[in-house]
Amino acid sequence: FHKQIYHLCRRWPGIVVLHDLDLGGLLRSVSRQDRQLRRALRQRSKDRHLRPDLKLVLENAQGVIVHTREAYNALHSDKSSPVIFRSLPFPASELKQSRQTDSRLPKRLVMFGFFGANRRLESVLRALASYPGRDELQLDIFGEVKKRRELERLIRKLSLRNLVKLHGFVSEEELDDALAQADLAINLRYPTMGEASGSQLRIWNQAVPSLVTRIGWYADLPLDTVAYVDTENEIFDLHAHFDGLRHNPEKYRQIGQRGRAALIAGHSPESYVKAIAELLGEVSADRAAFSGATSGR
């Protein structure tokens, strides 16, 4: 999908919704069939503010919508087109029926999404394998894993086959059902790609407590809506949160509830649509002013 969006924005001017600041991986993939793009990516940017990958994507932009403060600060100084910051939208739905709490049952951990190198999946598995109370935990992994066979070998090597289950890609409804049954979601990202996380909003929607990396968009989240894992102490911090979940589950349930409240308060689609309409009005006014100025020459 993103490759086609790139080709469209290179051909026609319009509004660019920039979900990620780091587009290098996407554009390197596209460049295999695009000589012009390969040449452009090899060139050094003369612009102090924008990297070559961003300049290519934003060259025809008449307006830009970003979801992170970092992206807004990077692009606002460029001033080549209007830039607005709005929180990533996600429509809150009714809570699904969660499972009954039973201290005798294993605590259910969940990870989901498209698992690239920055999702810290191997670190989580090693943390689980070395955790003294690991038999009281269960990890469910939903989504696409690029190197599934390697991951399965690692799970066998760490003797985790009874504790970790790979579900593959599932529907959104199935995923929401799984989240409703989970005690803790793990949503680590390192290094950051400057992204906002739709996954985090889906976690909040089901009021599930979550672990995130204190970096990029995640570092700006309200402190009481997530629990943090330090990149320098991943295993130690994961073990500490596993302990906390087992011995003080109410603390983590409250984190999930505050996350859902933050979703409802700050991520409504209505607010997002209103911002897009305002940006379109600004762009249309700029185009009309430019057209009038050129026709009067």
PDB file of C-alpha atoms in Angstrom:
ATOM      1  CA  PHE A   1       0.000   0.000   0.000  1.00  0.00           C
ATOM      2  CA  HIS A   2       2.704   2.469   0.963  1.00  0.00           C
ATOM      3  CA  LYS A   3       4.621   1.978  -2.285  1.00  0.00           C
ATOM      4  CA  GLN A   4       1.542   3.004  -4.275  1.00  0.00           C
ATOM      5  CA  ILE A   5       0.956   5.985  -2.001  1.00  0.00           C
ATOM      6  CA  TYR A   6       4.555   7.073  -2.612  1.00  0.00           C
ATOM      7  CA  HIS A   7       4.098   6.919  -6.391  1.00  0.00           C
ATOM      8  CA  LEU A   8       0.857   8.904  -6.154  1.00  0.00           C
ATOM      9  CA  CYS A   9       2.348  11.670  -4.038  1.00  0.00           C
ATOM     10  CA  ARG A  10       5.272  11.968  -6.478  1.00  0.00           C
ATOM     11  CA  ARG A  11       2.863  12.464  -9.414  1.00  0.00           C
ATOM     12  CA  TRP A  12       0.172  14.725  -7.962  1.00  0.00           C
ATOM     13  CA  PRO A  13       0.142  17.469  -5.330  1.00  0.00           C
ATOM     14  CA  GLY A  14      -2.014  16.965  -2.276  1.00  0.00           C
ATOM     15  CA  ILE A  15      -2.170  16.450   1.478  1.00  0.00           C
ATOM     16  CA  VAL A  16       0.418  14.055   2.926  1.00  0.00           C
ATOM     17  CA  VAL A  17      -0.393  12.179   6.123  1.00  0.00           C
ATOM     18  CA  LEU A  18       3.041  11.382   7.542  1.00  0.00           C
ATOM     19  CA  HIS A  19       2.756   8.504   9.991  1.00  0.00           C
ATOM     20  CA  ASP A  20       6.516   7.840  10.183  1.00  0.00           C
ATOM     21  CA  LEU A  21       9.548  10.111  10.095  1.00  0.00           C
ATOM     22  CA  ASP A  22      11.849   7.305   8.983  1.00  0.00           C
ATOM     23  CA  LEU A  23      10.940   6.341   5.407  1.00  0.00           C
ATOM     24  CA  GLY A  24      14.334   4.949   4.447  1.00  0.00           C
ATOM     25  CA  GLY A  25      13.321   1.283   4.478  1.00  0.00           C
ATOM     26  CA  LEU A  26      10.202   1.917   2.413  1.00  0.00           C
ATOM     27  CA  LEU A  27      11.993   4.028  -0.172  1.00  0.00           C
ATOM     28  CA  ARG A  28      14.940   1.642  -0.479  1.00  0.00           C
ATOM     29  CA  SER A  29      12.408  -1.054  -1.331  1.00  0.00           C
ATOM     30  CA  VAL A  30      10.733   1.179  -3.925  1.00  0.00           C
ATOM     31  CA  SER A  31      14.094   2.239  -5.379  1.00  0.00           C
ATOM     32  CA  ARG A  32      14.787  -1.245  -6.729  1.00  0.00           C
ATOM     33  CA  GLN A  33      12.512  -0.335  -9.651  1.00  0.00           C
ATOM     34  CA  ASP A  34      13.168   3.422  -9.653  1.00  0.00           C
ATOM     35  CA  ARG A  35      16.518   4.717 -10.921  1.00  0.00           C
ATOM     36  CA  GLN A  36      15.653   8.346 -10.192  1.00  0.00           C
ATOM     37  CA  LEU A  37      14.881   7.477  -6.602  1.00  0.00           C
ATOM     38  CA  ARG A  38      18.126   5.514  -6.234  1.00  0.00           C
ATOM     39  CA  ARG A  39      20.101   8.540  -7.430  1.00  0.00           C
ATOM     40  CA  ALA A  40      18.213  10.863  -5.103  1.00  0.00           C
ATOM     41  CA  LEU A  41      18.792   8.643  -2.075  1.00  0.00           C
ATOM     42  CA  ARG A  42      22.541   8.619  -2.773  1.00  0.00           C
ATOM     43  CA  GLN A  43      22.691  12.417  -2.791  1.00  0.00           C
ATOM     44  CA  ARG A  44      23.369  14.387   0.335  1.00  0.00           C
ATOM     45  CA  SER A  45      20.635  16.811   1.281  1.00  0.00           C
ATOM     46  CA  LYS A  46      21.556  20.488   1.345  1.00  0.00           C
ATOM     47  CA  ASP A  47      18.579  21.127   3.620  1.00  0.00           C
ATOM     48  CA  ARG A  48      19.493  21.259   7.290  1.00  0.00           C
ATOM     49  CA  HIS A  49      16.052  20.183   8.408  1.00  0.00           C
ATOM     50  CA  LEU A  50      14.896  17.432   6.056  1.00  0.00           C
ATOM     51  CA  ARG A  51      16.580  14.177   5.085  1.00  0.00           C
ATOM     52  CA  PRO A  52      16.502  13.143   1.397  1.00  0.00           C
ATOM     53  CA  ASP A  53      13.762  10.558   1.989  1.00  0.00           C
ATOM     54  CA  LEU A  54      11.431  13.137   3.527  1.00  0.00           C
ATOM     55  CA  LYS A  55      12.179  15.747   0.856  1.00  0.00           C
ATOM     56  CA  LEU A  56      11.183  13.280  -1.864  1.00  0.00           C
ATOM     57  CA  VAL A  57       7.873  12.419  -0.223  1.00  0.00           C
ATOM     58  CA  LEU A  58       7.011  16.025   0.630  1.00  0.00           C
ATOM     59  CA  GLU A  59       8.151  17.641  -2.626  1.00  0.00           C
ATOM     60  CA  ASN A  60       4.568  18.028  -3.932  1.00  0.00           C
ATOM     61  CA  ALA A  61       2.887  18.386  -0.543  1.00  0.00           C
ATOM     62  CA  GLN A  62       0.405  21.222  -0.264  1.00  0.00           C
ATOM     63  CA  GLY A  63      -0.099  20.387   3.389  1.00  0.00           C
ATOM     64  CA  VAL A  64       1.155  17.808   5.888  1.00  0.00           C
ATOM     65  CA  ILE A  65      -0.556  16.095   8.823  1.00  0.00           C
ATOM     66  CA  VAL A  66       1.697  14.516  11.454  1.00  0.00           C
ATOM     67  CA  HIS A  67       0.944  12.488  14.573  1.00  0.00           C
ATOM     68  CA  THR A  68       4.077  13.106  16.649  1.00  0.00           C
ATOM     69  CA  ARG A  69       5.603  16.218  18.186  1.00  0.00           C
ATOM     70  CA  GLU A  70       8.987  15.153  16.838  1.00  0.00           C
ATOM     71  CA  ALA A  71       7.658  15.160  13.273  1.00  0.00           C
ATOM     72  CA  TYR A  72       5.943  18.510  13.779  1.00  0.00           C
ATOM     73  CA  ASN A  73       9.123  20.121  15.095  1.00  0.00           C
ATOM     74  CA  ALA A  74      11.142  18.685  12.198  1.00  0.00           C
ATOM     75  CA  LEU A  75       8.752  19.895   9.487  1.00  0.00           C
ATOM     76  CA  HIS A  76       7.401  23.116  10.970  1.00  0.00           C
ATOM     77  CA  SER A  77      10.783  24.835  10.583  1.00  0.00           C
ATOM     78  CA  ASP A  78      10.816  23.932   6.878  1.00  0.00           C
ATOM     79  CA  LYS A  79       7.808  26.221   6.169  1.00  0.00           C
ATOM     80  CA  SER A  80       7.429  24.994   2.576  1.00  0.00           C
ATOM     81  CA  SER A  81       3.836  23.863   3.251  1.00  0.00           C
ATOM     82  CA  PRO A  82       1.350  24.062   6.138  1.00  0.00           C
ATOM     83  CA  VAL A  83       1.952  21.427   8.825  1.00  0.00           C
ATOM     84  CA  ILE A  84      -0.505  20.446  11.541  1.00  0.00           C
ATOM     85  CA  PHE A  85      -0.121  18.053  14.457  1.00  0.00           C
ATOM     86  CA  ARG A  86      -3.086  15.922  15.467  1.00  0.00           C
ATOM     87  CA  SER A  87      -3.160  12.795  17.596  1.00  0.00           C
ATOM     88  CA  LEU A  88      -3.619   9.574  15.665  1.00  0.00           C
ATOM     89  CA  PRO A  89      -7.367   8.835  15.574  1.00  0.00           C
ATOM     90  CA  PHE A  90      -8.953   5.647  16.835  1.00  0.00           C
ATOM     91  CA  PRO A  91     -12.686   5.139  17.440  1.00  0.00           C
ATOM     92  CA  ALA A  92     -13.255   3.834  20.947  1.00  0.00           C
ATOM     93  CA  SER A  93     -15.636   0.883  21.044  1.00  0.00           C
ATOM     94  CA  GLU A  94     -17.434  -0.861  23.849  1.00  0.00           C
ATOM     95  CA  LEU A  95     -15.243  -3.015  26.050  1.00  0.00           C
ATOM     96  CA  LYS A  96     -15.397  -6.701  25.280  1.00  0.00           C
ATOM     97  CA  GLN A  97     -16.059  -9.172  28.057  1.00  0.00           C
ATOM     98  CA  SER A  98     -12.771  -9.760  29.877  1.00  0.00           C
ATOM     99  CA  ARG A  99     -11.893 -13.034  31.504  1.00  0.00           C
ATOM    100  CA  GLN A 100     -12.553 -13.694  35.168  1.00  0.00           C
ATOM    101  CA  THR A 101      -9.535 -13.038  37.361  1.00  0.00           C
ATOM    102  CA  ASP A 102      -8.196 -16.187  38.964  1.00  0.00           C
ATOM    103  CA  SER A 103      -4.864 -16.110  40.769  1.00  0.00           C
ATOM    104  CA  ARG A 104      -4.353 -19.779  39.939  1.00  0.00           C
ATOM    105  CA  LEU A 105      -4.344 -19.145  36.173  1.00  0.00           C
ATOM    106  CA  PRO A 106      -1.190 -18.028  34.291  1.00  0.00           C
ATOM    107  CA  LYS A 107      -0.985 -14.316  33.534  1.00  0.00           C
ATOM    108  CA  ARG A 108      -1.590 -13.814  29.816  1.00  0.00           C
ATOM    109  CA  LEU A 109       0.843 -11.638  27.902  1.00  0.00           C
ATOM    110  CA  VAL A 110       0.154 -10.546  24.331  1.00  0.00           C
ATOM    111  CA  MET A 111       2.202  -9.082  21.474  1.00  0.00           C
ATOM    112  CA  PHE A 112       0.829  -8.333  18.019  1.00  0.00           C
ATOM    113  CA  GLY A 113       1.525  -6.557  14.732  1.00  0.00           C
ATOM    114  CA  PHE A 114       4.102  -6.776  11.957  1.00  0.00           C
ATOM    115  CA  PHE A 115       7.259  -7.926  13.703  1.00  0.00           C
ATOM    116  CA  GLY A 116      10.351  -6.216  12.364  1.00  0.00           C
ATOM    117  CA  ALA A 117      13.706  -6.001  14.119  1.00  0.00           C
ATOM    118  CA  ASN A 118      12.636  -3.039  16.253  1.00  0.00           C
ATOM    119  CA  ARG A 119       9.770  -4.853  17.989  1.00  0.00           C
ATOM    120  CA  ARG A 120      12.162  -6.489  20.525  1.00  0.00           C
ATOM    121  CA  LEU A 121      10.547  -9.906  20.203  1.00  0.00           C
ATOM    122  CA  GLU A 122      13.778 -11.797  20.869  1.00  0.00           C
ATOM    123  CA  SER A 123      14.435  -9.733  24.009  1.00  0.00           C
ATOM    124  CA  VAL A 124      10.963 -10.537  25.321  1.00  0.00           C
ATOM    125  CA  LEU A 125      11.467 -14.257  24.702  1.00  0.00           C
ATOM    126  CA  ARG A 126      14.834 -14.243  26.462  1.00  0.00           C
ATOM    127  CA  ALA A 127      13.337 -12.315  29.370  1.00  0.00           C
ATOM    128  CA  LEU A 128      10.547 -14.881  29.638  1.00  0.00           C
ATOM    129  CA  ALA A 129      12.994 -17.793  29.419  1.00  0.00           C
ATOM    130  CA  SER A 130      15.189 -16.445  32.230  1.00  0.00           C
ATOM    131  CA  TYR A 131      12.332 -15.361  34.506  1.00  0.00           C
ATOM    132  CA  PRO A 132      12.165 -17.495  37.688  1.00  0.00           C
ATOM    133  CA  GLY A 133       8.341 -17.528  37.711  1.00  0.00           C
ATOM    134  CA  ARG A 134       7.951 -18.130  34.000  1.00  0.00           C
ATOM    135  CA  ASP A 135       5.540 -21.041  34.450  1.00  0.00           C
ATOM    136  CA  GLU A 136       3.010 -18.506  35.777  1.00  0.00           C
ATOM    137  CA  LEU A 137       3.036 -16.617  32.466  1.00  0.00           C
ATOM    138  CA  GLN A 138       1.766 -17.318  28.961  1.00  0.00           C
ATOM    139  CA  LEU A 139       2.684 -15.325  25.829  1.00  0.00           C
ATOM    140  CA  ASP A 140       0.437 -15.144  22.760  1.00  0.00           C
ATOM    141  CA  ILE A 141       1.939 -13.630  19.590  1.00  0.00           C
ATOM    142  CA  PHE A 142      -0.410 -12.440  16.834  1.00  0.00           C
ATOM    143  CA  GLY A 143       0.667 -11.105  13.448  1.00  0.00           C
ATOM    144  CA  GLU A 144       3.235 -11.536  10.725  1.00  0.00           C
ATOM    145  CA  VAL A 145       6.783 -12.535  11.648  1.00  0.00           C
ATOM    146  CA  LYS A 146       9.314 -12.091   8.852  1.00  0.00           C
ATOM    147  CA  LYS A 147      11.587 -14.924   9.975  1.00  0.00           C
ATOM    148  CA  ARG A 148       9.093 -17.314  11.510  1.00  0.00           C
ATOM    149  CA  ARG A 149      11.263 -20.426  11.249  1.00  0.00           C
ATOM    150  CA  GLU A 150      14.109 -18.687  13.071  1.00  0.00           C
ATOM    151  CA  LEU A 151      11.681 -17.558  15.735  1.00  0.00           C
ATOM    152  CA  GLU A 152      10.316 -21.092  16.154  1.00  0.00           C
ATOM    153  CA  ARG A 153      13.881 -22.408  16.527  1.00  0.00           C
ATOM    154  CA  LEU A 154      14.590 -19.793  19.201  1.00  0.00           C
ATOM    155  CA  ILE A 155      11.409 -20.749  21.076  1.00  0.00           C
ATOM    156  CA  ARG A 156      12.508 -24.403  21.060  1.00  0.00           C
ATOM    157  CA  LYS A 157      16.061 -23.487  22.085  1.00  0.00           C
ATOM    158  CA  LEU A 158      14.754 -21.485  25.056  1.00  0.00           C
ATOM    159  CA  SER A 159      12.364 -24.312  26.031  1.00  0.00           C
ATOM    160  CA  LEU A 160       9.342 -22.029  25.702  1.00  0.00           C
ATOM    161  CA  ARG A 161       7.057 -24.163  23.550  1.00  0.00           C
ATOM    162  CA  ASN A 162       4.633 -24.691  26.445  1.00  0.00           C
ATOM    163  CA  LEU A 163       4.526 -20.962  27.266  1.00  0.00           C
ATOM    164  CA  VAL A 164       4.540 -19.224  23.862  1.00  0.00           C
ATOM    165  CA  LYS A 165       1.975 -19.622  21.090  1.00  0.00           C
ATOM    166  CA  LEU A 166       2.273 -18.159  17.567  1.00  0.00           C
ATOM    167  CA  HIS A 167      -1.169 -17.388  16.133  1.00  0.00           C
ATOM    168  CA  GLY A 168      -0.214 -15.716  12.860  1.00  0.00           C
ATOM    169  CA  PHE A 169      -2.421 -13.071  11.273  1.00  0.00           C
ATOM    170  CA  VAL A 170      -5.969 -12.835  12.656  1.00  0.00           C
ATOM    171  CA  SER A 171      -8.957 -10.575  12.086  1.00  0.00           C
ATOM    172  CA  GLU A 172      -9.373  -7.382  14.096  1.00  0.00           C
ATOM    173  CA  GLU A 173     -12.300  -8.942  15.948  1.00  0.00           C
ATOM    174  CA  GLU A 174     -10.222 -11.957  16.966  1.00  0.00           C
ATOM    175  CA  LEU A 175      -7.396  -9.668  18.036  1.00  0.00           C
ATOM    176  CA  ASP A 176      -9.706  -7.531  20.160  1.00  0.00           C
ATOM    177  CA  ASP A 177     -11.094 -10.690  21.761  1.00  0.00           C
ATOM    178  CA  ALA A 178      -7.551 -11.795  22.601  1.00  0.00           C
ATOM    179  CA  LEU A 179      -6.704  -8.389  24.060  1.00  0.00           C
ATOM    180  CA  ALA A 180      -9.804  -8.507  26.252  1.00  0.00           C
ATOM    181  CA  GLN A 181      -8.506 -11.778  27.704  1.00  0.00           C
ATOM    182  CA  ALA A 182      -4.957 -10.486  28.236  1.00  0.00           C
ATOM    183  CA  ASP A 183      -3.421  -9.286  31.489  1.00  0.00           C
ATOM    184  CA  LEU A 184      -0.592  -7.329  29.854  1.00  0.00           C
ATOM    185  CA  ALA A 185       0.347  -6.182  26.332  1.00  0.00           C
ATOM    186  CA  ILE A 186       3.983  -5.738  25.310  1.00  0.00           C
ATOM    187  CA  ASN A 187       4.485  -3.026  22.669  1.00  0.00           C
ATOM    188  CA  LEU A 188       8.222  -2.282  22.664  1.00  0.00           C
ATOM    189  CA  ARG A 189       9.867  -0.331  19.807  1.00  0.00           C
ATOM    190  CA  TYR A 190      13.604   0.231  19.506  1.00  0.00           C
ATOM    191  CA  PRO A 191      14.935   1.902  17.540  1.00  0.00           C
ATOM    192  CA  THR A 192      12.005   4.196  16.910  1.00  0.00           C
ATOM    193  CA  MET A 193      11.078   5.089  13.349  1.00  0.00           C
ATOM    194  CA  GLY A 194       9.366   8.278  14.478  1.00  0.00           C
ATOM    195  CA  GLU A 195       6.040   6.475  14.374  1.00  0.00           C
ATOM    196  CA  ALA A 196       2.794   6.889  16.241  1.00  0.00           C
ATOM    197  CA  SER A 197       1.248   3.597  17.285  1.00  0.00           C
ATOM    198  CA  GLY A 198      -2.154   2.439  16.171  1.00  0.00           C
ATOM    199  CA  SER A 199      -1.329  -0.754  18.073  1.00  0.00           C
ATOM    200  CA  GLN A 200      -1.104   1.204  21.318  1.00  0.00           C
ATOM    201  CA  LEU A 201      -4.491   2.779  20.712  1.00  0.00           C
ATOM    202  CA  ARG A 202      -6.013  -0.660  20.090  1.00  0.00           C
ATOM    203  CA  ILE A 203      -4.490  -1.854  23.379  1.00  0.00           C
ATOM    204  CA  TRP A 204      -5.928   1.154  25.221  1.00  0.00           C
ATOM    205  CA  ASN A 205      -9.323   0.551  23.612  1.00  0.00           C
ATOM    206  CA  GLN A 206      -9.613  -2.716  25.568  1.00  0.00           C
ATOM    207  CA  ALA A 207      -8.180  -1.106  28.744  1.00  0.00           C
ATOM    208  CA  VAL A 208      -5.190  -3.464  28.724  1.00  0.00           C
ATOM    209  CA  PRO A 209      -2.073  -2.367  30.633  1.00  0.00           C
ATOM    210  CA  SER A 210       0.964  -2.183  28.364  1.00  0.00           C
ATOM    211  CA  LEU A 211       4.742  -2.025  28.355  1.00  0.00           C
ATOM    212  CA  VAL A 212       6.383   0.449  25.959  1.00  0.00           C
ATOM    213  CA  THR A 213       9.845   1.810  25.288  1.00  0.00           C
ATOM    214  CA  ARG A 214      10.517   5.345  26.519  1.00  0.00           C
ATOM    215  CA  ILE A 215      11.408   6.719  23.101  1.00  0.00           C
ATOM    216  CA  GLY A 216       9.843   8.802  20.317  1.00  0.00           C
ATOM    217  CA  TRP A 217       6.041   9.069  20.434  1.00  0.00           C
ATOM    218  CA  TYR A 218       5.880   6.673  23.376  1.00  0.00           C
ATOM    219  CA  ALA A 219       8.013   8.940  25.561  1.00  0.00           C
ATOM    220  CA  ASP A 220       5.339  11.657  25.314  1.00  0.00           C
ATOM    221  CA  LEU A 221       2.437   9.482  26.487  1.00  0.00           C
ATOM    222  CA  PRO A 222       0.798  10.383  29.807  1.00  0.00           C
ATOM    223  CA  LEU A 223       3.015   8.721  32.410  1.00  0.00           C
ATOM    224  CA  ASP A 224       0.200   6.896  34.179  1.00  0.00           C
ATOM    225  CA  THR A 225      -1.246   5.287  31.019  1.00  0.00           C
ATOM    226  CA  VAL A 226       1.648   2.912  30.230  1.00  0.00           C
ATOM    227  CA  ALA A 227       4.559   1.207  31.988  1.00  0.00           C
ATOM    228  CA  TYR A 228       8.043   1.787  30.616  1.00  0.00           C
ATOM    229  CA  VAL A 229      10.940  -0.486  29.736  1.00  0.00           C
ATOM    230  CA  ASP A 230      14.429   1.029  29.521  1.00  0.00           C
ATOM    231  CA  THR A 231      16.398   0.091  26.399  1.00  0.00           C
ATOM    232  CA  GLU A 232      19.548  -0.302  28.514  1.00  0.00           C
ATOM    233  CA  ASN A 233      17.852  -2.662  30.996  1.00  0.00           C
ATOM    234  CA  GLU A 234      15.238  -4.523  28.958  1.00  0.00           C
ATOM    235  CA  ILE A 235      15.513  -7.913  30.658  1.00  0.00           C
ATOM    236  CA  PHE A 236      15.683  -6.438  34.166  1.00  0.00           C
ATOM    237  CA  ASP A 237      12.708  -4.142  33.574  1.00  0.00           C
ATOM    238  CA  LEU A 238      10.637  -6.897  31.970  1.00  0.00           C
ATOM    239  CA  HIS A 239      11.291  -9.143  34.968  1.00  0.00           C
ATOM    240  CA  ALA A 240      10.273  -6.303  37.310  1.00  0.00           C
ATOM    241  CA  HIS A 241       6.989  -5.848  35.424  1.00  0.00           C
ATOM    242  CA  PHE A 242       6.345  -9.600  35.424  1.00  0.00           C
ATOM    243  CA  ASP A 243       6.777  -9.505  39.206  1.00  0.00           C
ATOM    244  CA  GLY A 244       4.462  -6.524  39.494  1.00  0.00           C
ATOM    245  CA  LEU A 245       1.789  -8.155  37.355  1.00  0.00           C
ATOM    246  CA  ARG A 246       1.853 -11.315  39.457  1.00  0.00           C
ATOM    247  CA  HIS A 247       1.937  -9.648  42.867  1.00  0.00           C
ATOM    248  CA  ASN A 248       0.031  -6.402  42.286  1.00  0.00           C
ATOM    249  CA  PRO A 249      -2.332  -6.968  39.318  1.00  0.00           C
ATOM    250  CA  GLU A 250      -4.665  -4.155  40.405  1.00  0.00           C
ATOM    251  CA  LYS A 251      -1.920  -1.574  39.784  1.00  0.00           C
ATOM    252  CA  TYR A 252      -1.632  -2.755  36.186  1.00  0.00           C
ATOM    253  CA  ARG A 253      -5.395  -2.891  35.668  1.00  0.00           C
ATOM    254  CA  GLN A 254      -5.557   0.769  36.660  1.00  0.00           C
ATOM    255  CA  ILE A 255      -2.858   1.610  34.083  1.00  0.00           C
ATOM    256  CA  GLY A 256      -5.041   0.012  31.414  1.00  0.00           C
ATOM    257  CA  GLN A 257      -8.125   1.912  32.552  1.00  0.00           C
ATOM    258  CA  ARG A 258      -6.263   5.233  32.437  1.00  0.00           C
ATOM    259  CA  GLY A 259      -5.028   4.351  28.965  1.00  0.00           C
ATOM    260  CA  ARG A 260      -8.595   3.854  27.758  1.00  0.00           C
ATOM    261  CA  ALA A 261      -9.574   7.208  29.273  1.00  0.00           C
ATOM    262  CA  ALA A 262      -6.674   8.860  27.400  1.00  0.00           C
ATOM    263  CA  LEU A 263      -7.840   7.249  24.141  1.00  0.00           C
ATOM    264  CA  ILE A 264     -11.389   8.579  24.534  1.00  0.00           C
ATOM    265  CA  ALA A 265     -10.214  12.051  25.559  1.00  0.00           C
ATOM    266  CA  GLY A 266      -7.503  12.644  22.968  1.00  0.00           C
ATOM    267  CA  HIS A 267      -7.904  10.451  19.886  1.00  0.00           C
ATOM    268  CA  SER A 268     -11.427  10.976  18.555  1.00  0.00           C
ATOM    269  CA  PRO A 269     -11.898  10.644  14.772  1.00  0.00           C
ATOM    270  CA  GLU A 270     -14.249  13.665  14.861  1.00  0.00           C
ATOM    271  CA  SER A 271     -11.459  15.956  16.049  1.00  0.00           C
ATOM    272  CA  TYR A 272      -9.129  14.535  13.412  1.00  0.00           C
ATOM    273  CA  VAL A 273     -11.600  15.067  10.573  1.00  0.00           C
ATOM    274  CA  LYS A 274     -12.167  18.644  11.713  1.00  0.00           C
ATOM    275  CA  ALA A 275      -8.407  19.266  11.570  1.00  0.00           C
ATOM    276  CA  ILE A 276      -8.221  17.863   8.029  1.00  0.00           C
ATOM    277  CA  ALA A 277     -11.090  20.131   6.945  1.00  0.00           C
ATOM    278  CA  GLU A 278      -9.313  23.162   8.394  1.00  0.00           C
ATOM    279  CA  LEU A 279      -6.079  22.230   6.616  1.00  0.00           C
ATOM    280  CA  LEU A 280      -7.919  21.765   3.312  1.00  0.00           C
ATOM    281  CA  GLY A 281      -9.451  25.219   3.742  1.00  0.00           C
ATOM    282  CA  GLU A 282      -6.022  26.722   4.354  1.00  0.00           C
ATOM    283  CA  VAL A 283      -4.555  24.956   1.313  1.00  0.00           C
ATOM    284  CA  SER A 284      -7.470  26.073  -0.889  1.00  0.00           C
ATOM    285  CA  ALA A 285      -7.029  29.678   0.264  1.00  0.00           C
ATOM    286  CA  ASP A 286      -3.306  29.543  -0.507  1.00  0.00           C
ATOM    287  CA  ARG A 287      -3.983  28.136  -3.990  1.00  0.00           C
ATOM    288  CA  ALA A 288      -6.578  30.820  -4.705  1.00  0.00           C
ATOM    289  CA  ALA A 289      -4.177  33.550  -3.575  1.00  0.00           C
ATOM    290  CA  PHE A 290      -1.371  32.115  -5.709  1.00  0.00           C
ATOM    291  CA  SER A 291      -3.664  31.816  -8.749  1.00  0.00           C
ATOM    292  CA  GLY A 292      -4.812  35.407  -8.347  1.00  0.00           C
ATOM    293  CA  ALA A 293      -1.266  36.658  -8.012  1.00  0.00           C
ATOM    294  CA  THR A 294      -0.051  34.860 -11.134  1.00  0.00           C
ATOM    295  CA  SER A 295      -3.039  35.869 -13.261  1.00  0.00           C
ATOM    296  CA  GLY A 296      -2.474  39.517 -12.390  1.00  0.00           C
ATOM    297  CA  ARG A 297       1.084  39.581 -13.677  1.00  0.00           C
TER     298      ARG A 297
END
